[in-house]
Tab-separated table of C-alpha atoms in Angstrom:
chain	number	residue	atom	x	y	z
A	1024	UNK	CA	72.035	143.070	86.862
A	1025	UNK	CA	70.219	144.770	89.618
A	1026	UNK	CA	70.161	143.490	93.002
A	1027	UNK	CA	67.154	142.637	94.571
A	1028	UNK	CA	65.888	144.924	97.253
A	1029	UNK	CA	65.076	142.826	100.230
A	1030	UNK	CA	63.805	145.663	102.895
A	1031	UNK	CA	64.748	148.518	104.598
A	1032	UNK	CA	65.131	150.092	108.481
A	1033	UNK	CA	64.391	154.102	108.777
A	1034	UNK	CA	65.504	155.488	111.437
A	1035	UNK	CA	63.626	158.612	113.355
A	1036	UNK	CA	64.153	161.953	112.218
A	1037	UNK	CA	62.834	165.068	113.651
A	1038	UNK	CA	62.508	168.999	111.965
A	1039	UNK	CA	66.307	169.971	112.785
A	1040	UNK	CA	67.879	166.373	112.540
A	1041	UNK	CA	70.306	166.897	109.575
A	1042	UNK	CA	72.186	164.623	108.519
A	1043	UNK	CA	75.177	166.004	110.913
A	1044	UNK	CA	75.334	163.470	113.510
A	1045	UNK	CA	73.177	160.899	111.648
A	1046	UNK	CA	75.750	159.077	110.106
A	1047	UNK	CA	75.351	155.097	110.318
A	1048	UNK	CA	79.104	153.948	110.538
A	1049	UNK	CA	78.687	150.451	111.294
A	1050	UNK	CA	75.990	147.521	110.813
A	1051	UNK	CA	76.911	144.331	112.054
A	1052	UNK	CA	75.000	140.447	112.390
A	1053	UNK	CA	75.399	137.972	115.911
A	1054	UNK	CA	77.587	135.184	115.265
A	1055	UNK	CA	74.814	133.179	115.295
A	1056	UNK	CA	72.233	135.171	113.615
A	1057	UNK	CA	70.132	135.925	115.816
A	1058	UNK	CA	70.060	139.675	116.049
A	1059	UNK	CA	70.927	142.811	114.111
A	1060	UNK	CA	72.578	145.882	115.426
A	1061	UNK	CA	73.269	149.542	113.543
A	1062	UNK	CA	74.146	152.372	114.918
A	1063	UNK	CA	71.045	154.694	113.986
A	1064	UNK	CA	73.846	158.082	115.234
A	1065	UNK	CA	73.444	160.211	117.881
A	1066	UNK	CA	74.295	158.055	120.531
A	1067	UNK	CA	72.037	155.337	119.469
A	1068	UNK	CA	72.550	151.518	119.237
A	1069	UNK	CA	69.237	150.166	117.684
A	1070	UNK	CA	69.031	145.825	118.512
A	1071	UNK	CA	66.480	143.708	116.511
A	1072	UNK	CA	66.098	139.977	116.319
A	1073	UNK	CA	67.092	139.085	112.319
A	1074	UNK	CA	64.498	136.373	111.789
A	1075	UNK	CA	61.645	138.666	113.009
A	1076	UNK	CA	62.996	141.530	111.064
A	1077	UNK	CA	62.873	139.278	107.391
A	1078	UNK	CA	59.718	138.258	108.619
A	1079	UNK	CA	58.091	142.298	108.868
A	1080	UNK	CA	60.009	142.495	105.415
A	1081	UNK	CA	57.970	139.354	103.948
A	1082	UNK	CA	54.579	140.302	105.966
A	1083	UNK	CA	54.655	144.325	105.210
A	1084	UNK	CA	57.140	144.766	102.069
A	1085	UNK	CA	60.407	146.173	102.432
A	1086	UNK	CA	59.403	149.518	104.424
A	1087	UNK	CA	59.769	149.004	108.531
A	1088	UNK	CA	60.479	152.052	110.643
A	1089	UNK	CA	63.099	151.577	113.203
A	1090	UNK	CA	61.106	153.835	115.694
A	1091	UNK	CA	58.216	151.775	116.702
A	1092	UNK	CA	58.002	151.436	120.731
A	1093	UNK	CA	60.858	149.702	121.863
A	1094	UNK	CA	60.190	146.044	123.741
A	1095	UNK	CA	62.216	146.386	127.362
A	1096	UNK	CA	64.186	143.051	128.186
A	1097	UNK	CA	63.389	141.380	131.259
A	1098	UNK	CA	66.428	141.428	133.060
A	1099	UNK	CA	67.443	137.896	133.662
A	1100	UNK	CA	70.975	136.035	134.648
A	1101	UNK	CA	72.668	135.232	131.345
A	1102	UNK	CA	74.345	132.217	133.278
A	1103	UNK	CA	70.447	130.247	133.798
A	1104	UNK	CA	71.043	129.236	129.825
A	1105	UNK	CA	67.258	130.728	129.804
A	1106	UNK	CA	66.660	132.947	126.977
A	1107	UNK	CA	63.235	134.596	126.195
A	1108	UNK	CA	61.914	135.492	122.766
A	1109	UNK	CA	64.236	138.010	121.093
A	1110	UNK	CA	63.635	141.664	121.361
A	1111	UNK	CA	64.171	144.824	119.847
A	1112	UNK	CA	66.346	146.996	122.115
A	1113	UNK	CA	67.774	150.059	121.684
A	1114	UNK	CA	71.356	151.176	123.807
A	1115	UNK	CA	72.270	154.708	124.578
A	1116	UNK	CA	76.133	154.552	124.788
A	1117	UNK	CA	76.610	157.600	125.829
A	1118	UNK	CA	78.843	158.961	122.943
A	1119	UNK	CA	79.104	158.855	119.063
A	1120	UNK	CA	78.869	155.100	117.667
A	1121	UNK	CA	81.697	154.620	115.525
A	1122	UNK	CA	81.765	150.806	115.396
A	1123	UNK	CA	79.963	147.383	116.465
A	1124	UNK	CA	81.056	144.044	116.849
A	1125	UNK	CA	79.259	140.603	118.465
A	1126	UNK	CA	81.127	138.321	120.480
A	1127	UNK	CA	79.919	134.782	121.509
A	1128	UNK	CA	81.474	132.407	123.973
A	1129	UNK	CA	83.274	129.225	123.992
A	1130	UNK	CA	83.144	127.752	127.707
A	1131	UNK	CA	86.315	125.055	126.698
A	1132	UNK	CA	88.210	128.682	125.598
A	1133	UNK	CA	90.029	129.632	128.794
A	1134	UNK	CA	91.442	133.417	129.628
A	1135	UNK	CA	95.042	133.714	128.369
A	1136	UNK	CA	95.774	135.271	132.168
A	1137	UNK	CA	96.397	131.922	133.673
A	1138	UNK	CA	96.680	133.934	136.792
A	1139	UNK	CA	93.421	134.775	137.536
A	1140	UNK	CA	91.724	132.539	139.739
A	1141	UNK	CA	88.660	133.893	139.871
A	1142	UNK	CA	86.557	136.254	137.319
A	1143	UNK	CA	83.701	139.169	137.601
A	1144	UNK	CA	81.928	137.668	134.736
A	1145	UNK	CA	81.658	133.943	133.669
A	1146	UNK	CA	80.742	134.162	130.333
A	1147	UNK	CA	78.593	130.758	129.427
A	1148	UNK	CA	77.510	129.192	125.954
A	1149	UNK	CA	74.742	131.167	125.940
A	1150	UNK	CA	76.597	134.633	126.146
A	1151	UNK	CA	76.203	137.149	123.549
A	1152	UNK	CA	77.847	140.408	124.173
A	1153	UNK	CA	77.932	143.557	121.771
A	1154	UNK	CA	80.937	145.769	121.762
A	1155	UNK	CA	80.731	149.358	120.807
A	1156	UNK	CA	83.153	152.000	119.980
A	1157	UNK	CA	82.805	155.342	120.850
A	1158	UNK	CA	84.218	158.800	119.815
A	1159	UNK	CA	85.563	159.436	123.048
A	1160	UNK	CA	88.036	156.613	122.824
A	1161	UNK	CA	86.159	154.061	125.275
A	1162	UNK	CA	84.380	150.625	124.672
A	1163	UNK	CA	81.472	149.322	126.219
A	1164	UNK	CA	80.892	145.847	126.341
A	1165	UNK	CA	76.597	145.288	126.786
A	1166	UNK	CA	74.831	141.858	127.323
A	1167	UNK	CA	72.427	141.660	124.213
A	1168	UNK	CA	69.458	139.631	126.335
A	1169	UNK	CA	69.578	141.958	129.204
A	1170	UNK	CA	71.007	145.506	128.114
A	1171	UNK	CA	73.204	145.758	130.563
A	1172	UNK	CA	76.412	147.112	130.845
A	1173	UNK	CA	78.899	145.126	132.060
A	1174	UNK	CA	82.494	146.662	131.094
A	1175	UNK	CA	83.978	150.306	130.434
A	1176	UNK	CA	87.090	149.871	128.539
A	1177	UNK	CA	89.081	153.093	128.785
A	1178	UNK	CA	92.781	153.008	127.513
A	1179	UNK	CA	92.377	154.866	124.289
A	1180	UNK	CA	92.607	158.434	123.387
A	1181	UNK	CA	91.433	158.985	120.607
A	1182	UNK	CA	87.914	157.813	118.433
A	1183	UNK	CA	87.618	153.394	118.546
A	1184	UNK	CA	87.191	153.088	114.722
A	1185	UNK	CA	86.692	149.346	114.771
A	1186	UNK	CA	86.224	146.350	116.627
A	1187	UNK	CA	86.587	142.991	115.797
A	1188	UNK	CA	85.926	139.722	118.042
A	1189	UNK	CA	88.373	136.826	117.545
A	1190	UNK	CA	85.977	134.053	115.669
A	1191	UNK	CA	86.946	131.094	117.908
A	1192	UNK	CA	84.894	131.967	120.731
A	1193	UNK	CA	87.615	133.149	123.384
A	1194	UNK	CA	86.206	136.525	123.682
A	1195	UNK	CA	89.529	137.929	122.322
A	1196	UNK	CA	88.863	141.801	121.169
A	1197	UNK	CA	90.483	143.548	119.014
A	1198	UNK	CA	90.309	148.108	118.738
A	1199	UNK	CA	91.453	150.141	115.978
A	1200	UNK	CA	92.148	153.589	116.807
A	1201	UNK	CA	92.713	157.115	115.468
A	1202	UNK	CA	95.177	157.144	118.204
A	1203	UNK	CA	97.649	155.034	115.969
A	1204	UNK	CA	97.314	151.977	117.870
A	1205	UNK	CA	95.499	148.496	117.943
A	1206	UNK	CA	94.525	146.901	121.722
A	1207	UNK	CA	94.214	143.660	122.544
A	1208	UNK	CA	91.312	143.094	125.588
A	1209	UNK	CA	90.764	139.448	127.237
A	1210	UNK	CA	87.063	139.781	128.087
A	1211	UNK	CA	86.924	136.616	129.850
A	1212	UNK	CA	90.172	138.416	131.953
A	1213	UNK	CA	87.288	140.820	133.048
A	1214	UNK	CA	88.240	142.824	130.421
A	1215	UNK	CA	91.558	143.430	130.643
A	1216	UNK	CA	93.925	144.854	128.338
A	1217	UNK	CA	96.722	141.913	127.225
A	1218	UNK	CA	98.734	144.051	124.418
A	1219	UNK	CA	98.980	147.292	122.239
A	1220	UNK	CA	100.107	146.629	118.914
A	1221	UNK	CA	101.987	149.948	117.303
A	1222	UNK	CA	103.136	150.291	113.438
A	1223	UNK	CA	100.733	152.464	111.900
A	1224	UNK	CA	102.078	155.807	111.272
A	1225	UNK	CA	98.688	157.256	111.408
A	1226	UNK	CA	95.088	156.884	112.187
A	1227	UNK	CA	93.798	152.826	112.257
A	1228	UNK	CA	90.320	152.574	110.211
A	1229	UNK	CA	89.847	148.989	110.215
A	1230	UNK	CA	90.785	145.346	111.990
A	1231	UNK	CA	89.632	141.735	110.965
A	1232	UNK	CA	90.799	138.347	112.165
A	1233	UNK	CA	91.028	135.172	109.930
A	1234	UNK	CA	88.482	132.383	110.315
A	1235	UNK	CA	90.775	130.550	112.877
A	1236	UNK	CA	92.236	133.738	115.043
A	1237	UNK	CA	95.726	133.408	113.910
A	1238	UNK	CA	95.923	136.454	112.052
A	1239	UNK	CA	95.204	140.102	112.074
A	1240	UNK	CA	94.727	142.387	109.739
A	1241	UNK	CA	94.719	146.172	110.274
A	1242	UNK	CA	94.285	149.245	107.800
A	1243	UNK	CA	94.535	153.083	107.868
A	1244	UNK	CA	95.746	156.240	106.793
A	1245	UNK	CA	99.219	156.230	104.837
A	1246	UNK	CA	98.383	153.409	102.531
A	1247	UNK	CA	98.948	150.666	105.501
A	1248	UNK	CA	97.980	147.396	105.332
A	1249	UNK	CA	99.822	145.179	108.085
A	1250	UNK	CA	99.078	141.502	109.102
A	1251	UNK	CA	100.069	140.771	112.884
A	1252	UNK	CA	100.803	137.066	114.415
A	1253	UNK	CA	98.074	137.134	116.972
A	1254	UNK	CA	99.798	134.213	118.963
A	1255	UNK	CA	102.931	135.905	119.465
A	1256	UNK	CA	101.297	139.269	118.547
A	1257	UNK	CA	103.554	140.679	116.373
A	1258	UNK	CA	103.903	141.591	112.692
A	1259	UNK	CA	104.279	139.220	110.339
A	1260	UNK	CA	103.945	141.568	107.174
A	1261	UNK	CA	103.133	145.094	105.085
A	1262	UNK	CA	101.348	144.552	102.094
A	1263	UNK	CA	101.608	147.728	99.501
A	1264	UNK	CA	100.264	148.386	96.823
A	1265	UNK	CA	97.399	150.934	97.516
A	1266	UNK	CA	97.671	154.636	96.677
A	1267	UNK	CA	95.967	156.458	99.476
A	1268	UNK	CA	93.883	155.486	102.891
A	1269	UNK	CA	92.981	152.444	103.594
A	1270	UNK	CA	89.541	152.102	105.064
A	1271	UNK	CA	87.908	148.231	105.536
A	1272	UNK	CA	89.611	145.047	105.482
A	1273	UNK	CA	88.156	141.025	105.613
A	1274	UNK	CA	89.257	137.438	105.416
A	1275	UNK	CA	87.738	134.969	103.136
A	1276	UNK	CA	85.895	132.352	105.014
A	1277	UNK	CA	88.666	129.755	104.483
A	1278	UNK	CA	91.328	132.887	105.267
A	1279	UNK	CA	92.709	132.280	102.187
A	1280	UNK	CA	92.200	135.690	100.998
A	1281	UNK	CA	92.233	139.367	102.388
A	1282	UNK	CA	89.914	141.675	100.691
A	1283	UNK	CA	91.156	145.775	101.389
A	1284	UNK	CA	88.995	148.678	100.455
A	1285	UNK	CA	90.512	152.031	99.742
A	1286	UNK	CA	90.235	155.466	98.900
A	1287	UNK	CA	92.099	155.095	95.547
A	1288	UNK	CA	88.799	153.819	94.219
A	1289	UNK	CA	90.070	150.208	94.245
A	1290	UNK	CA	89.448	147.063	96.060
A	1291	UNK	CA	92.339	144.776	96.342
A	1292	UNK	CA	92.048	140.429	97.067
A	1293	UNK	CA	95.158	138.956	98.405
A	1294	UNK	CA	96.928	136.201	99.321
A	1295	UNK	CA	97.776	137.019	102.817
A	1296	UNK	CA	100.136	134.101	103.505
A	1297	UNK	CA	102.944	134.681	100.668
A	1298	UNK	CA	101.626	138.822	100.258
A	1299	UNK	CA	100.359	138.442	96.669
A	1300	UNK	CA	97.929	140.613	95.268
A	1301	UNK	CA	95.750	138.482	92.967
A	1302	UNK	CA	92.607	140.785	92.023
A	1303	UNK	CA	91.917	144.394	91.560
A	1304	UNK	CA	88.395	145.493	91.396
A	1305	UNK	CA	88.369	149.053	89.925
A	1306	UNK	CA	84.908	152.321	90.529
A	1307	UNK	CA	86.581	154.368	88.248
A	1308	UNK	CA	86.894	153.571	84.488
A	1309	UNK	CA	89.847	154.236	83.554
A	1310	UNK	CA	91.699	153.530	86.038
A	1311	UNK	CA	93.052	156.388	88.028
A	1312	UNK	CA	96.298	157.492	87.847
A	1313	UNK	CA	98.397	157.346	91.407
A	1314	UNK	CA	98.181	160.929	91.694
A	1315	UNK	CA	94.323	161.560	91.203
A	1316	UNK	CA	94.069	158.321	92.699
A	1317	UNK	CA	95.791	159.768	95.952
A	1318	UNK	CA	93.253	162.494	96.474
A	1319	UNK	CA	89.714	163.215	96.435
A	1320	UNK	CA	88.221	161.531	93.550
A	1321	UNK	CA	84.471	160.833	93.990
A	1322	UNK	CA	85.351	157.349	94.252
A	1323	UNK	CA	86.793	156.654	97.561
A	1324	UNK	CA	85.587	152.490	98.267
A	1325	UNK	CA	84.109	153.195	101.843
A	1326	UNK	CA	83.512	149.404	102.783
A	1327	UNK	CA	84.211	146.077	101.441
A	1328	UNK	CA	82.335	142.256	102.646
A	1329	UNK	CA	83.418	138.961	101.956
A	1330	UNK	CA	80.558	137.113	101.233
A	1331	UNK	CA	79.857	133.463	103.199
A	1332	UNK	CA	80.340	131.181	100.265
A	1333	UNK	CA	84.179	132.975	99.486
A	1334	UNK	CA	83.044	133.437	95.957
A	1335	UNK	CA	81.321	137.221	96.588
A	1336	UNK	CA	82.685	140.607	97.684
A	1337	UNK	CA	80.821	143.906	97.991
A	1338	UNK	CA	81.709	147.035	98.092
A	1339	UNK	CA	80.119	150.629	98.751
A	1340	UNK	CA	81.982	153.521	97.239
A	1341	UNK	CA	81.120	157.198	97.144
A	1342	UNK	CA	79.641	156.950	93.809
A	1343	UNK	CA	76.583	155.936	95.431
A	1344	UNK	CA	76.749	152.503	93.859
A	1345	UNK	CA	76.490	149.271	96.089
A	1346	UNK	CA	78.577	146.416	93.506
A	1347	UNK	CA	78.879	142.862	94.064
A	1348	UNK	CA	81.839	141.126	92.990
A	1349	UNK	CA	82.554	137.608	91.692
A	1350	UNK	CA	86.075	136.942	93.007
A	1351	UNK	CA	86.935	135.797	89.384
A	1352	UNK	CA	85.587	138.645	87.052
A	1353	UNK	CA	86.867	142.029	86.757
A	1354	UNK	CA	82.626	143.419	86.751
A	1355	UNK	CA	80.266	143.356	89.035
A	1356	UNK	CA	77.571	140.944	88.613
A	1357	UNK	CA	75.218	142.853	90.324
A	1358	UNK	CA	74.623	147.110	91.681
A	1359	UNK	CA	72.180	149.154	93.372
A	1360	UNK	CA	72.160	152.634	94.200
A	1361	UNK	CA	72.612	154.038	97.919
A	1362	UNK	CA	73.348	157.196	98.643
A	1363	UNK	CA	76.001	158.391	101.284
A	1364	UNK	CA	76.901	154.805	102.004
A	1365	UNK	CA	79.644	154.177	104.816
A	1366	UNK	CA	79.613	150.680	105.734
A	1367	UNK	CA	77.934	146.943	104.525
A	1368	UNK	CA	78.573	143.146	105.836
A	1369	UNK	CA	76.860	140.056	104.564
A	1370	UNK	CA	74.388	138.149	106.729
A	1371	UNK	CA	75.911	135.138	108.873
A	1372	UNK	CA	74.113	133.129	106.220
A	1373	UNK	CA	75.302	135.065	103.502
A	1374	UNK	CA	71.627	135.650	102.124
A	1375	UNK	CA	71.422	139.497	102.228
A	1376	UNK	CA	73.840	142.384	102.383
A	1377	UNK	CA	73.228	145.261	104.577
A	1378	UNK	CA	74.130	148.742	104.276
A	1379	UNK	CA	74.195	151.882	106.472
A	1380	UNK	CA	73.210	155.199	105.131
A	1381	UNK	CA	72.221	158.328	107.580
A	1382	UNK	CA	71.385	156.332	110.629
A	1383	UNK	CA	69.285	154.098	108.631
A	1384	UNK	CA	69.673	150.161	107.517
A	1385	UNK	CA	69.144	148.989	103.897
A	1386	UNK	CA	69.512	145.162	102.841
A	1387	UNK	CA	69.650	143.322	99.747
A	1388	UNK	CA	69.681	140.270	98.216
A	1389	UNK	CA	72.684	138.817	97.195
A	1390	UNK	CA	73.642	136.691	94.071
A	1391	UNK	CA	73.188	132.985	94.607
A	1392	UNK	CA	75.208	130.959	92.198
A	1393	UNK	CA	76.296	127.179	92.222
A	1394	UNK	CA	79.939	126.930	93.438
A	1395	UNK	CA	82.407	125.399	91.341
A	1396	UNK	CA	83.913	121.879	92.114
A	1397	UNK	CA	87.324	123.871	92.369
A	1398	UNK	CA	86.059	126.637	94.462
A	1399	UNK	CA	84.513	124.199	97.232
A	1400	UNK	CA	87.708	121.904	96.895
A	1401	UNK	CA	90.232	125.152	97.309
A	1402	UNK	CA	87.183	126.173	100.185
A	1403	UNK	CA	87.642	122.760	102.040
A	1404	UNK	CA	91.895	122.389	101.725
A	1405	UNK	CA	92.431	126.492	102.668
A	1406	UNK	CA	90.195	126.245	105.966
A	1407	UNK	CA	93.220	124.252	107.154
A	1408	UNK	CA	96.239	124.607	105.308
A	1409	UNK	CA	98.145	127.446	103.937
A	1410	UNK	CA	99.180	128.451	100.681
A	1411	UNK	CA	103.159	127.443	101.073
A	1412	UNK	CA	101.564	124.361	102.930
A	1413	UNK	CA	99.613	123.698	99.958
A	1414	UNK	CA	102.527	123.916	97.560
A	1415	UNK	CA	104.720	121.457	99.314
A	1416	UNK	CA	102.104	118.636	99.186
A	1417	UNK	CA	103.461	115.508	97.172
A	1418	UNK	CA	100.711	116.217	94.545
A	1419	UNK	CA	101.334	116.651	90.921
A	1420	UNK	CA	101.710	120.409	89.960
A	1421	UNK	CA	97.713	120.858	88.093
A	1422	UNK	CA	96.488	120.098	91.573
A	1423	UNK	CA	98.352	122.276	93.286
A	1424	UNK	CA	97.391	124.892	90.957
A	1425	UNK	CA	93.904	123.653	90.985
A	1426	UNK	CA	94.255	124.112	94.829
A	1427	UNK	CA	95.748	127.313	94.484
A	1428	UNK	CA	93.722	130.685	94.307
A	1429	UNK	CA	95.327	132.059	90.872
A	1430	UNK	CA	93.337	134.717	89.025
């Protein structure tokens, strides 16, 4: 079936943009759904409040061009718990946008630098920030209701290829770089750096954390996949099985499984916790062999998105095919074409996908199917317990397996 075109955001082009420099690498929703953020190239960081945009999508079909007049922010303390009516906004970060991520705050989650008496920033309820990653190796850290910039994170060398917030609210960030290294920052430390994590052999592409922060996952070049303790930050695990780069990595929302995209053409689902892969989901029929699969094949998976009810996945490959994925069937249940696709995540509500393609957004709806008593009993049990957890209950076997993710 084909997927359901929701609506679409163009970005500006002039007579000698090409499409050098236009690339959108990243697209990414606030925690709480309240804004949308793309990275429209050149610079550029384009802001718009979600509900408004579905609304111009509803009101003036699926067409809406990015460049209309931006709406300046009032500037305004983010610590009054006063917000006005979201705005569209748009961020010049100085430097190539290579990745986005939102962070929200939890007051009750202290700084980890129990040292620190007192703080630049105090980063209340109503914080949202919006990280950015730039090709010259720094972060910058920009309050979403006022545009300003309140931190200039500088340790890297090399291009920040991701960025992912820790989902408990503690302002715990996580950078992947081409430098070979992942970065730990305490942004309620002022934005310190707490740790460097080191392993990969070669460039980092791509970091998530599970649901509850305990884990981290990071991918790159060499066929690495590695899962890190993020309370005693260190590795816990390598999981092979891919044949070339890994690009895009994300939890399940009960972190049961790990969904990795690569550039052999596949998409893997795992069982983080015991290393298991349970699901292959294939672009190229047949099947590659290592050696083609190792190379450049027309197929290379450039993102993958877990969807919000844990029974969807999507991917983007170079085949200029968006597919969605049930988690228990070897085809998609649903495609539609993009063309030079780099990156796609699922709304916070899990209602539309969105995808970046030359510095402009496209979204679509996503398939909507009645869960399974199993699925939202394995949903509810995996949001707290682990797979080795699970299999040492005093159950009978058939409900562990029922319990169990076992394709």
């Amino acid at each position: 079936a084909r997927s359901r075109t929701v609506g679409e955001l163009l970005a500006p082009t002039s007579p000698f943009d090409k499409k050098c420099g236009r690339e959108n690498w990243t697209v990414a929703f606030a925690p709480d759904g309240s804004y949308f953020a793309w990275s429209q190239g050149h610079r550029i960081v384009k802001l718009v409040p979600w509900a408004q945009c579905l609304n111009n999508f509803l009101l003036h079909g699926t067409k809406n061009a990015a460049d209309c007049p931006s709406t300046r922010l009032p500037r305004q303390s983010s610590d009054s718990g006063q917000k006005n009516k979201p705005c569209e906004h748009v961020i010049d970060c100085g430097d190539i946008v290579w990745s986005l991520a939102f962070g929200s705050s939890v007051p009750e989650k202290q700084s980890r630098c129990v040292n620190i008496e007192w703080h630049r920033f105090k980063f209340g309820q109503d914080q949202l920030l919006l990280a950015t990653g730039l090709n010259n190796g720094r972060i910058k850290i920009w309050d979403v209701y006022t545009g300003k910039l309140l931190l200039n994170l500088m340790d890297h060398t090399e291009v920040v290829r991701d960025l992912t917030f820790a989902p408990d609210g503690s302002l715990i960030l996580v950078s992947a770089s081409r430098d070979k290294t992942l970065r730990v920052w305490d942004l309620k430390d002022d934005g310190n750096m707490t740790k460097v994590l080191r392993g990969h052999p070669n460039w980092v592409y791509g970091c998530a954390f599970s649901p509850d922060s305990s884990l981290l996952c990071s991918v790159g070049a060499s066929k690495a996949v590695f899962l890190w303790d993020m309370d005693q930050y260190s590795m816990i695990r390598k999981l092979e099985g891919h044949h070339n780069d890994v690009v895009a990595c994300e939890f399940s929302p009960d972190g049961a499984l790990l969904a990795t995209a690569s550039y052999d053409t596949r998409v893997y689902v795992w069982d983080p916790h015991v290393g298991v892969m349970l699901m292959e989901f294939g672009h190229l029929f047949p099947p590659p062999t290592p050696i083609f699969a190792g190379g450049a094949n027309d197929r290379w998976v450039r993102s993958v998105s877990f969807s919000h009810d844990g029974l969807h996945i999507a991917s983007l490959a170079d085949d200029k095919m968006v597919r969605f994925w049930r988690i228990d069937e070897e085809h998609p249940v649903q495609v539609a074409p993009l063309n030079n696709g780099l990156c796609c995540t699922f709304s916070t509500d899990g209602s539309v996908l969105a995808a970046g393609q030359d510095g402009s957004v496209y979204f679509w709806a996503t398939p909507r199917q009645v869960s399974s008593l199993q699925h939202l009993c394995r949903m509810a049990i995996r949001r707290v317990m682990s797979t080795s957890q699970v299999k040492n209950l005093p159950i009978p076997s058939k409900v562990v397996e029922f319990l169990c993710y076992q394709f």
